[in-house]
GROMACS .gro file of C-alpha atoms in nm:
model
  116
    1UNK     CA    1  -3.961   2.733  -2.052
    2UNK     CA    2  -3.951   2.786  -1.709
    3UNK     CA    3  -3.931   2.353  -1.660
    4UNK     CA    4  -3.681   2.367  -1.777
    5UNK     CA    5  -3.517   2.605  -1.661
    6UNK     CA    6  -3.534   2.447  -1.326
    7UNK     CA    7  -3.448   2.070  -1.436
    8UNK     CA    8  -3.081   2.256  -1.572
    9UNK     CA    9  -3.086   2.402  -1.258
   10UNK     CA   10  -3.120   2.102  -1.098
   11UNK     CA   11  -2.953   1.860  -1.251
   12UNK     CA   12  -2.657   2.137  -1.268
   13UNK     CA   13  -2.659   2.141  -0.863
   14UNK     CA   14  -2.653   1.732  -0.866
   15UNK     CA   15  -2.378   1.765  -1.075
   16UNK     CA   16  -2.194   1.959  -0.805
   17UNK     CA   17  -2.325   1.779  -0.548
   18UNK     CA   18  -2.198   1.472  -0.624
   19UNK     CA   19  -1.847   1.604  -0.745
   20UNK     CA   20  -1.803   1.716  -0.368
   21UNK     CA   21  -1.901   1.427  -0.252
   22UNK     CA   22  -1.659   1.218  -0.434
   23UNK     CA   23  -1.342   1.428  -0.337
   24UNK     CA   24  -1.414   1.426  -0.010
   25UNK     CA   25  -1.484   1.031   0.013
   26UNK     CA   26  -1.188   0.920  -0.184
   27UNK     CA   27  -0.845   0.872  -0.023
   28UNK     CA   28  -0.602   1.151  -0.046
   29UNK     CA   29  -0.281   1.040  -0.280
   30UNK     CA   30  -0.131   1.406  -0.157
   31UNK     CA   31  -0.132   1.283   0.230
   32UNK     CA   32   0.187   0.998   0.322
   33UNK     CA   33   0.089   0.694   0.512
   34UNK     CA   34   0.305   0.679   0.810
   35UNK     CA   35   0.648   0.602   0.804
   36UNK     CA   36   0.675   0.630   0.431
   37UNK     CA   37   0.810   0.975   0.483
   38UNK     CA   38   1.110   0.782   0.677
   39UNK     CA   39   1.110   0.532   0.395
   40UNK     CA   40   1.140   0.799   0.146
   41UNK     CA   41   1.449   0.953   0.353
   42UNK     CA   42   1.616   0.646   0.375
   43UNK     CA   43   1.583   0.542   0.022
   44UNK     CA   44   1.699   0.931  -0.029
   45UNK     CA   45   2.027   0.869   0.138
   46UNK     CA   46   2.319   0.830  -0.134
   47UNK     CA   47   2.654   0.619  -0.066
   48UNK     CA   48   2.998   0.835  -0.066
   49UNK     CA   49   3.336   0.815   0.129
   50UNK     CA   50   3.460   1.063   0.347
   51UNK     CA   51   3.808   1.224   0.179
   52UNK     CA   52   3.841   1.575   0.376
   53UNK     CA   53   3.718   1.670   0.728
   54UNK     CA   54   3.763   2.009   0.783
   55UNK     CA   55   3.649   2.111   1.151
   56UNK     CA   56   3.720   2.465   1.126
   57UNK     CA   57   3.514   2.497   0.837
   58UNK     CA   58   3.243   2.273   0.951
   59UNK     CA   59   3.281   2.066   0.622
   60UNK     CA   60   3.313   1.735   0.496
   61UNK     CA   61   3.412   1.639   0.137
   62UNK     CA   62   3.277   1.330   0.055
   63UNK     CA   63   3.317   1.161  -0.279
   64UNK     CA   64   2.951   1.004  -0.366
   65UNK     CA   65   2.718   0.890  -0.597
   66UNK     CA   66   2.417   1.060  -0.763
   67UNK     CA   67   2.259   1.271  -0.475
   68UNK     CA   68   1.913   1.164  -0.655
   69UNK     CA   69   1.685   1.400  -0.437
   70UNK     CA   70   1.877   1.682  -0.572
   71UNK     CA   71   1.904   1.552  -0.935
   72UNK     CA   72   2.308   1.586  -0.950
   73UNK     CA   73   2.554   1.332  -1.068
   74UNK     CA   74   2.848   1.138  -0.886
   75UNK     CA   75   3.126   1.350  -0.789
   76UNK     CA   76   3.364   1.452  -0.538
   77UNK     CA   77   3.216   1.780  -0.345
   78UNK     CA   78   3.247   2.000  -0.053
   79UNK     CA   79   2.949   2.008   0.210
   80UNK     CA   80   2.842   2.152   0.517
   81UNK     CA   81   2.667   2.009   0.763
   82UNK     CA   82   2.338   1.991   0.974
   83UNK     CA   83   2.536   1.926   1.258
   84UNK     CA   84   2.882   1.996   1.367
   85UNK     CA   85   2.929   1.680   1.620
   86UNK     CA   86   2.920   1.476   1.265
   87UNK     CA   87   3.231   1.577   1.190
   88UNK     CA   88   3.396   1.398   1.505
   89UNK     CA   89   3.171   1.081   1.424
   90UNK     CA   90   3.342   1.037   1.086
   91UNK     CA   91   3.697   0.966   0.971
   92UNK     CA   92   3.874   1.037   0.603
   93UNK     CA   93   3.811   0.707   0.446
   94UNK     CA   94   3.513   0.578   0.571
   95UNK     CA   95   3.212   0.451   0.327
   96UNK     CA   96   2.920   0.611   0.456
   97UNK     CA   97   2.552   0.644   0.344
   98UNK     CA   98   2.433   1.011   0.406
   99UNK     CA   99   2.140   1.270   0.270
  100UNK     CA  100   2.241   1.609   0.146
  101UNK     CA  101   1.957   1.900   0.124
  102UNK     CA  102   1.982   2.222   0.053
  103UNK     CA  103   1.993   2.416   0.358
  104UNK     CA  104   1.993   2.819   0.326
  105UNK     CA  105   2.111   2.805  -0.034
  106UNK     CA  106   2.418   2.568   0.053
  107UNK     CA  107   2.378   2.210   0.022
  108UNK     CA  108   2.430   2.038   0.344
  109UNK     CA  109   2.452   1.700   0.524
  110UNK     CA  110   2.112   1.632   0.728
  111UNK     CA  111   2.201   1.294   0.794
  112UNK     CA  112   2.488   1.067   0.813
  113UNK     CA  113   2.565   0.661   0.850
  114UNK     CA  114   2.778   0.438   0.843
  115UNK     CA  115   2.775   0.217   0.528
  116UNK     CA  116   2.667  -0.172   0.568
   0.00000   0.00000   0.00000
């Protein structure tokens, strides 16, 4: 009895043993190579044209297509944004290729581009 005992001891802790040693050898699918998180961003980014700028308000509305990263349809919508020297860079009209987040509860312009 006490044999084996041991040997289902054993083989238990080689069990284990080798479990750990697997994770830790194999490459982790949770960690980004580099750049792909820029890749990711870019391929993010959603096409729209600018219809409102509204300075005051630090908002643009921007007719687009589906904002993918946030799972929501084409519309036209209001937005803030990241950062109020955008809204001198942009004029009502323009095509432009941007990436909306949400930002504090409010979803808002990270990043903005021209359209190619």
């Amino acid at each position: 009895m006490q044999k084996i005992r041991l040997a289902l001891v054993t083989s238990t802790a080689a069990m284990l043993f080798s479990g750990i040693a697997a994770a830790q050898s194999a490459p982790s699918s949770q960690a980004p190579a580099q750049g792909t998180a820029a890749a990711a961003a870019t391929s993010e980014m959603s096409d729209g044209e600018i219809r409102k700028i509204d300075k005051d308000g630090k908002k643009l509305t921007i007719k687009h297509g589906p904002l993918k990263n946030l799972d929501m349809p084409g519309m036209t919508m209001v937005f803030s944004v990241k950062d109020e020297a955008v809204l001198d860079q942009v004029q009502s009209g323009e095509k432009v290729r941007f990436l909306a987040e949400k930002v504090d509860g409010k979803i808002t312009v990270t990043k903005i581009e021209a359209a190619r």
